Coordinates of C-alpha atoms and ligand atoms in Angstrom, one line a residue:
M606 CA 65.5 -7.1 -11.9
T607 CA 63.7 -4.6 -14.2
M608 CA 65.8 -1.6 -14.6
T609 CA 64.5 1.7 -13.8
T610 CA 65.8 5.3 -13.8
S611 CA 64.9 5.9 -10.1
W612 CA 66.9 2.6 -9.0
V613 CA 69.9 4.0 -11.0
R614 CA 69.8 7.4 -9.3
E615 CA 69.7 5.8 -5.8
Q616 CA 73.0 4.3 -6.8
F617 CA 74.5 7.6 -6.9
P618 CA 75.0 9.1 -3.4
L619 CA 76.0 12.6 -4.9
I620 CA 72.9 12.7 -6.9
H621 CA 70.5 10.9 -4.5
N622 CA 71.5 13.1 -1.6
N623 CA 71.5 16.5 -3.6
Q624 CA 68.1 16.4 -5.2
S625 CA 68.3 20.2 -5.8
L626 CA 71.2 19.6 -8.1
V627 CA 70.9 19.1 -11.7
Y628 CA 74.1 17.4 -13.0
L629 CA 74.5 17.8 -16.7
D630 CA 78.3 17.5 -17.2
S631 CA 78.7 13.7 -17.5
A632 CA 80.9 14.3 -20.7
A633 CA 83.5 15.8 -18.2
T634 CA 83.3 13.3 -15.6
T635 CA 80.5 11.2 -14.5
Q636 CA 79.4 10.5 -10.9
K637 CA 80.3 7.3 -9.0
P638 CA 77.7 4.6 -7.8
S639 CA 77.9 3.3 -4.2
Q640 CA 79.2 0.0 -5.1
V641 CA 82.3 1.9 -6.7
I642 CA 82.9 4.0 -3.7
R643 CA 82.5 0.9 -1.4
R644 CA 84.9 -1.1 -3.3
L645 CA 87.6 1.7 -3.1
A646 CA 87.1 1.7 0.8
Q647 CA 87.2 -2.1 0.9
F648 CA 90.2 -2.2 -1.0
N649 CA 92.0 0.3 1.2
E650 CA 90.6 -1.2 4.4
G651 CA 91.7 -4.9 3.8
E652 CA 93.4 -5.4 0.5
H653 CA 95.9 -2.6 -0.3
A654 CA 99.5 -3.8 -1.1
N655 CA 101.7 -3.0 -4.1
I656 CA 101.5 -5.4 -7.0
H657 CA 103.7 -7.8 -8.8
R658 CA 106.3 -7.4 -6.3
G659 CA 105.6 -9.2 -2.9
V660 CA 105.2 -13.0 -2.4
Y661 CA 103.2 -12.4 0.5
D662 CA 99.4 -13.1 0.6
L663 CA 98.3 -9.5 0.7
S664 CA 100.4 -8.5 -2.4
Q665 CA 99.4 -11.5 -4.5
K666 CA 95.6 -10.8 -3.6
A667 CA 96.1 -7.1 -4.6
T668 CA 97.8 -8.3 -7.9
E669 CA 95.0 -10.8 -8.6
A670 CA 92.3 -7.8 -8.1
Y671 CA 94.3 -5.6 -10.4
D672 CA 94.8 -8.1 -13.1
K673 CA 91.3 -9.2 -12.9
V674 CA 90.2 -5.7 -14.2
R675 CA 92.3 -6.2 -17.2
Q676 CA 90.3 -9.3 -18.1
Q677 CA 87.0 -7.4 -17.5
V678 CA 88.1 -4.6 -20.0
K679 CA 89.2 -7.2 -22.3
Y680 CA 85.6 -8.7 -22.2
L681 CA 84.0 -5.2 -22.3
I682 CA 85.5 -4.2 -25.6
H683 CA 85.8 -7.5 -27.0
A684 CA 89.6 -7.7 -27.2
N685 CA 91.5 -10.9 -28.1
R686 CA 94.0 -11.1 -25.2
D687 CA 94.3 -9.6 -21.7
E688 CA 97.7 -8.4 -22.6
E689 CA 96.2 -5.9 -24.9
I690 CA 94.9 -3.9 -22.2
I691 CA 97.5 -1.3 -20.9
F692 CA 96.4 0.6 -17.9
T693 CA 97.3 4.3 -18.1
K694 CA 96.1 7.6 -16.1
G695 CA 93.3 8.4 -18.7
T696 CA 92.9 8.9 -22.3
T697 CA 95.3 11.6 -22.5
E698 CA 98.2 9.6 -21.2
S699 CA 96.8 6.7 -23.6
F700 CA 97.3 9.2 -26.7
N701 CA 100.7 10.3 -25.4
L702 CA 102.0 6.4 -24.8
L703 CA 100.7 5.8 -28.3
A704 CA 102.4 8.7 -30.1
Y705 CA 105.7 8.5 -28.1
G706 CA 105.7 4.6 -28.0
Y707 CA 104.5 3.8 -31.6
G708 CA 104.8 7.0 -33.4
L709 CA 108.2 7.9 -32.4
P710 CA 109.9 4.9 -33.4
N711 CA 107.9 4.2 -36.5
L712 CA 107.5 7.5 -38.1
K713 CA 110.1 9.4 -40.5
A714 CA 110.3 12.4 -42.4
G715 CA 107.9 12.4 -45.4
D716 CA 105.4 10.0 -43.3
E717 CA 102.0 11.5 -42.4
V718 CA 99.8 11.3 -39.4
V719 CA 96.2 12.0 -40.3
I720 CA 93.9 13.2 -37.5
S721 CA 90.7 15.3 -37.8
L722 CA 89.6 19.0 -37.0
A723 CA 87.0 17.3 -34.5
E724 CA 89.8 16.1 -32.0
H725 CA 90.0 16.8 -28.4
H726 CA 93.5 18.3 -27.5
S727 CA 94.6 15.0 -26.2
N728 CA 94.4 13.6 -29.6
I729 CA 96.2 16.7 -31.3
L730 CA 99.2 17.8 -29.0
P731 CA 101.0 14.3 -28.9
W732 CA 100.9 14.2 -32.6
Q733 CA 102.2 17.7 -33.1
Q734 CA 105.1 16.9 -30.7
V735 CA 106.0 13.5 -32.4
C736 CA 105.7 14.7 -35.9
R737 CA 108.0 17.8 -34.9
M738 CA 110.4 15.3 -33.6
T739 CA 110.3 12.8 -36.6
G740 CA 109.7 15.2 -39.3
A741 CA 106.6 13.3 -40.2
K742 CA 103.5 15.9 -41.3
L743 CA 100.3 16.1 -39.5
V744 CA 97.4 16.3 -41.8
Y745 CA 93.8 17.1 -41.0
L746 CA 90.5 15.6 -42.1
P747 CA 88.0 18.4 -42.7
V748 CA 84.5 18.2 -41.0
D749 CA 81.2 19.7 -42.2
D750 CA 79.1 22.2 -40.4
T751 CA 77.8 19.5 -37.8
G752 CA 81.4 18.6 -37.0
R753 CA 81.2 15.5 -39.0
I754 CA 84.4 14.2 -40.6
R755 CA 83.7 14.5 -44.6
T756 CA 84.1 11.0 -46.0
E757 CA 84.2 12.3 -49.4
V758 CA 87.7 13.3 -49.0
L759 CA 89.1 10.2 -47.3
D760 CA 90.7 8.8 -50.2
E761 CA 92.4 12.1 -50.8
V762 CA 93.7 12.9 -47.5
I763 CA 94.6 9.2 -46.3
S764 CA 97.2 8.3 -48.8
E765 CA 100.2 5.9 -49.2
R766 CA 102.1 8.4 -47.2
T767 CA 99.7 7.9 -44.2
K768 CA 101.3 5.9 -41.5
I769 CA 98.7 6.5 -38.5
V770 CA 95.2 7.9 -38.7
S771 CA 93.7 9.0 -35.2
V772 CA 90.2 10.1 -34.9
T773 CA 87.5 10.3 -32.3
M774 CA 84.3 8.3 -32.3
I775 CA 82.2 10.9 -30.7
S776 CA 83.1 14.7 -30.6
N777 CA 82.9 15.9 -26.8
A778 CA 82.2 19.4 -28.2
F779 CA 79.4 18.8 -30.4
G780 CA 78.0 15.2 -30.0
T781 CA 78.7 14.2 -33.5
I782 CA 79.0 10.5 -34.1
Q783 CA 82.0 10.0 -36.6
P784 CA 82.3 7.6 -39.6
V785 CA 84.8 5.5 -37.9
R786 CA 84.2 2.4 -40.0
E787 CA 84.9 4.0 -43.2
I788 CA 87.9 5.7 -41.6
I789 CA 89.5 2.4 -40.2
E790 CA 88.8 0.8 -43.9
R791 CA 90.5 3.5 -45.7
A792 CA 93.3 3.5 -43.4
H793 CA 94.0 -0.2 -43.7
E794 CA 93.6 0.1 -47.3
V795 CA 96.7 2.5 -47.3
G796 CA 98.7 0.2 -44.6
A797 CA 98.2 2.7 -42.1
V798 CA 97.1 1.8 -38.4
C799 CA 94.2 3.6 -37.0
A800 CA 93.4 4.5 -33.5
L801 CA 90.1 5.7 -31.9
D802 CA 89.4 8.1 -29.2
G803 CA 86.6 6.3 -27.4
A804 CA 86.5 8.7 -24.4
Q805 CA 83.0 9.7 -25.3
S806 CA 81.7 6.3 -26.6
V807 CA 82.8 3.5 -24.5
P808 CA 80.9 5.0 -21.6
H809 CA 77.8 4.8 -23.6
Q810 CA 77.8 2.1 -26.5
Q811 CA 79.0 -1.6 -26.8
I812 CA 82.3 -1.5 -28.6
H813 CA 83.6 -4.6 -30.3
V814 CA 87.3 -3.8 -31.1
Q815 CA 87.7 -6.9 -33.1
G816 CA 84.6 -6.4 -35.0
L817 CA 85.7 -2.9 -35.8
D818 CA 89.1 -4.1 -36.6
V819 CA 90.5 -1.3 -35.0
D820 CA 94.2 -1.1 -34.0
F821 CA 94.3 1.1 -31.0
I822 CA 91.6 2.6 -28.7
A823 CA 91.7 4.9 -25.7
F824 CA 89.3 5.9 -22.9
S825 CA 89.1 6.9 -19.3
A826 CA 87.5 5.2 -16.3
H827 CA 86.3 8.5 -14.8
K828 CA 83.7 9.0 -17.8
M829 CA 82.2 5.7 -17.2
F830 CA 81.3 5.7 -13.3
G831 CA 84.9 4.9 -12.3
P832 CA 87.7 6.7 -10.4
T833 CA 89.9 9.6 -11.8
G834 CA 93.5 8.7 -12.7
V835 CA 92.8 5.5 -14.8
G836 CA 92.3 4.8 -18.4
V837 CA 93.0 2.3 -21.0
L838 CA 95.1 2.1 -24.3
Y839 CA 94.0 -1.1 -25.9
G840 CA 96.3 -2.1 -28.8
K841 CA 96.5 -5.2 -31.3
Y842 CA 99.1 -7.5 -29.6
E843 CA 101.2 -7.4 -33.0
L844 CA 101.1 -3.6 -32.8
L845 CA 102.1 -3.5 -29.2
E846 CA 105.2 -5.6 -30.0
K847 CA 106.2 -2.8 -32.3
M848 CA 105.9 -0.2 -29.5
E849 CA 108.8 1.3 -27.4
P850 CA 108.2 1.9 -23.7
F851 CA 107.2 5.6 -23.2
M852 CA 107.9 5.7 -19.5
T853 CA 110.7 3.9 -18.0
G854 CA 111.6 2.8 -14.4
G855 CA 110.4 0.3 -11.8
D856 CA 108.2 -2.4 -12.6
M857 CA 108.3 -2.4 -16.4
I858 CA 112.0 -4.1 -16.6
E859 CA 113.2 -7.6 -16.9
Y860 CA 116.8 -7.0 -16.1
V861 CA 118.8 -3.8 -15.5
E862 CA 122.6 -3.3 -16.0
Q863 CA 124.5 -0.2 -15.6
Q864 CA 124.2 0.8 -19.0
S865 CA 121.2 -1.0 -20.7
S866 CA 118.2 -2.9 -19.5
T867 CA 115.7 -5.4 -20.9
F868 CA 112.0 -4.9 -20.5
A869 CA 109.1 -6.9 -19.0
P870 CA 106.6 -8.5 -21.4
I871 CA 103.6 -6.7 -22.6
P872 CA 101.6 -5.2 -20.8
T873 CA 103.7 -4.4 -17.7
R874 CA 106.5 -3.0 -20.3
F875 CA 103.9 0.0 -20.7
E876 CA 103.0 0.2 -17.2
A877 CA 106.1 1.9 -15.6
G878 CA 106.0 2.5 -11.6
T879 CA 103.5 1.8 -9.0
P880 CA 100.2 2.2 -10.8
N881 CA 96.9 3.6 -9.5
I882 CA 96.1 0.3 -8.1
E883 CA 92.9 1.4 -6.1
G884 CA 91.7 3.1 -9.1
V885 CA 92.0 0.2 -11.4
V886 CA 90.2 -2.0 -9.0
G887 CA 87.3 0.7 -8.6
F888 CA 87.2 0.7 -12.4
G889 CA 86.6 -3.0 -12.3
E890 CA 83.4 -2.4 -10.2
A891 CA 82.5 0.4 -12.5
I892 CA 82.5 -2.1 -15.4
T893 CA 80.4 -4.4 -13.2
F894 CA 77.9 -1.7 -12.7
I895 CA 77.8 -1.0 -16.2
Q896 CA 77.2 -4.5 -17.3
Q897 CA 74.4 -4.8 -14.4
I898 CA 72.5 -1.9 -15.8
G899 CA 73.4 -3.1 -19.6
Y900 CA 74.4 -0.7 -22.6
G901 CA 70.9 -1.5 -23.9
F902 CA 69.1 0.6 -21.0
M903 CA 71.7 3.0 -20.9
T904 CA 71.7 3.7 -24.8
E905 CA 68.0 3.9 -24.6
Q906 CA 67.8 6.3 -21.7
E907 CA 70.3 8.7 -23.0
N908 CA 68.8 8.7 -26.5
K909 CA 65.4 9.5 -25.0
L910 CA 66.9 12.4 -23.0
T911 CA 68.9 13.9 -25.7
A912 CA 65.7 13.8 -28.0
Y913 CA 63.5 15.5 -25.1
A914 CA 66.4 18.0 -24.4
Y915 CA 66.9 18.8 -28.1
E916 CA 63.2 19.2 -28.7
R917 CA 62.6 21.5 -25.8
L918 CA 65.8 23.5 -26.6
S919 CA 64.7 24.0 -30.1
N920 CA 61.5 25.3 -29.1
M921 CA 63.1 28.1 -27.2
K922 CA 63.5 31.6 -28.6
H923 CA 67.1 32.9 -28.6
I924 CA 68.7 29.6 -28.6
S925 CA 70.9 28.1 -31.2
I926 CA 71.7 24.3 -31.3
H927 CA 75.0 23.3 -32.9
G928 CA 76.0 19.7 -34.1
P929 CA 73.9 17.3 -36.0
I930 CA 70.1 17.7 -36.4
D931 CA 69.5 13.9 -37.0
L932 CA 69.7 12.4 -33.8
H933 CA 70.9 9.1 -34.9
D934 CA 74.1 11.2 -35.7
R935 CA 74.4 12.4 -32.2
G936 CA 75.7 11.0 -28.9
P937 CA 74.4 12.2 -25.5
V938 CA 75.7 15.9 -25.7
I939 CA 74.2 19.0 -27.1
S940 CA 76.2 22.2 -27.5
F941 CA 74.3 25.4 -27.9
S942 CA 74.6 29.1 -27.5
V943 CA 72.0 31.8 -25.9
N944 CA 72.0 34.6 -28.5
G945 CA 73.7 37.6 -27.3
V946 CA 75.0 35.9 -24.2
H947 CA 78.3 34.8 -23.3
P948 CA 78.3 30.9 -22.4
H949 CA 80.2 31.7 -19.1
D950 CA 77.4 34.2 -18.2
V951 CA 75.0 31.4 -18.9
T952 CA 76.6 28.7 -16.8
T953 CA 77.0 31.3 -14.0
I954 CA 73.3 32.2 -14.1
L955 CA 72.3 28.6 -14.1
N956 CA 74.5 27.6 -11.3
E957 CA 72.1 30.0 -9.2
D958 CA 69.6 27.3 -10.0
H959 CA 72.1 24.6 -9.2
V960 CA 72.1 23.6 -12.8
A961 CA 75.6 22.3 -13.6
I962 CA 76.6 22.6 -17.3
R963 CA 80.0 23.3 -19.1
A964 CA 80.7 26.4 -21.1
G965 CA 84.1 27.0 -23.1
H966 CA 86.0 25.5 -26.0
H967 CA 85.7 22.0 -24.5
C968 CA 89.6 21.2 -25.3
A969 CA 88.7 21.3 -28.8
Q970 CA 89.8 24.7 -30.2
P971 CA 90.6 23.7 -33.8
L972 CA 87.2 22.6 -34.1
M973 CA 85.7 25.5 -32.6
K974 CA 87.8 27.6 -34.8
E975 CA 86.5 25.9 -37.8
M976 CA 83.0 26.2 -36.5
G977 CA 83.4 29.8 -36.0
L978 CA 82.3 29.5 -32.3
P979 CA 84.8 30.7 -29.6
S980 CA 82.8 28.7 -27.0
T981 CA 79.6 27.0 -26.4
C982 CA 77.1 25.8 -23.6
R983 CA 77.4 22.0 -23.4
I984 CA 75.2 19.6 -21.6
S985 CA 75.7 15.9 -21.6
F986 CA 73.9 13.1 -20.2
A987 CA 74.3 9.9 -18.2
V988 CA 72.1 7.0 -17.6
Y989 CA 70.9 8.8 -14.1
N990 CA 69.5 11.9 -15.7
T991 CA 65.8 12.6 -16.1
E992 CA 63.5 14.6 -18.0
E993 CA 62.7 16.5 -14.9
E994 CA 66.0 17.8 -14.8
I995 CA 65.9 18.9 -18.5
D996 CA 62.6 20.9 -17.5
R997 CA 64.6 22.6 -14.9
L998 CA 67.3 23.5 -17.2
I999 CA 65.0 25.0 -19.6
E1000 CA 63.3 26.7 -16.6
S1001 CA 66.4 28.1 -15.6
L1002 CA 67.6 29.1 -19.3
G1003 CA 64.4 31.0 -19.6
K1004 CA 65.5 33.4 -16.8
V1005 CA 69.2 34.1 -18.7
R1006 CA 68.3 36.9 -20.8
K1007 CA 66.0 38.6 -18.2
W1008 CA 68.7 38.6 -15.8
L1009 CA 70.8 40.4 -18.0
G1010 CA 68.2 42.9 -18.9
Y1011 CA 67.6 41.8 -22.5
E1012 CA 64.1 41.1 -21.9
S1013 CA 61.5 41.8 -19.2
Ligands
PLP566 C1 86.7 13.1 -26.6 C2 87.8 13.1 -25.5 N1 89.1 12.6 -25.7 C3 90.0 12.8 -24.7 C4 89.7 13.4 -23.5 C5 90.6 13.5 -22.3 O1 90.3 12.7 -21.3 P1 91.2 12.7 -20.0 O2 91.2 14.0 -19.4 O3 90.4 11.6 -19.1 O4 92.7 12.1 -20.3 C6 88.2 13.7 -23.3 C7 87.9 14.5 -21.9 O5 86.9 15.2 -21.9 C8 87.3 13.6 -24.4 O6 86.1 14.2 -24.2

């Protein structure tokens, strides 16, 4: 079947049934295709049971459905073993698991954790907490004026003291693609482990964790057509063996005595309590959907949309675009300001035309501060967006300053 945008749009009921809506906030969360919605209903109507516990058929079938998704994720990101895929609640929980599970037992005073100024808060706060608890120091890689991590200082900032490096692949605030290959290489040169925030990249590009030789990667299902409340922490098996459980309780145990316990094998050890079973099953269907469309088609469409939007926005008076100018350095995200207008006013006015975009600090306050921008407007694309929607955005943006009486 030849893939077309109109076919893709028909797969998303929320988009197909709301033609007046222009949804440009997929970096926050994507819409769900019918097949994911149907799979969730099908699971609840005929397959729901708790997993890893019952010997009865229904429970075994639910367990199989859950574990099959682990395998799907393994293939999606080219991991080595199913056990390297840990299901979490989202990228935020994945980083907490990593910081508390790996950082807390392996860091000590004098060690350093290196992150960058371009991080989402979920890749900052867990490290702040764990550094406080261990006496390790949190060190930042600086960024240039496009939000790109400055590679010329890698050797200086990542040193023999560095034990963990954790950086984003694509900035959610400015769309900047980060030089992660060089960062992974430098981390390994000094014997540190390197984690990546894949929340804005796994949804858009084929990731090969073994090819990258990355040690950990975190991402969320809801940013890639799946349900909310599901995420992944991938880790190399030998490093997962060095991790302590972060959450403890049911399901993650082998034996429990009154004063001590032994833990279940990896990955169950890191998935305490009843997980989001239906969410994981729905995520599996989202992966099937992505594979049906193909990363090639998705990337091509998203790049075209980004280039078109960038060009149209740059031709507008009173608009300043932030982040990389060369589109090869940018994911499907554009942050901009309307001169003289607060971003929240921009989004409120656009909302009158059913154009949904984001305004704020994008959970990246240190980056915003560094760039001298308290907040920006942000548009972000997924494969279901069209150039016509960008035309509607531009038309609506043209009204903003008039509404506020700056222009007639
Ligand atoms: C780069 C990045 N990292 C982490 C997160 C946090 O993801 P979640 O809220 O799904 O845990 C986001 C969400 O916007 C993000 O864009």
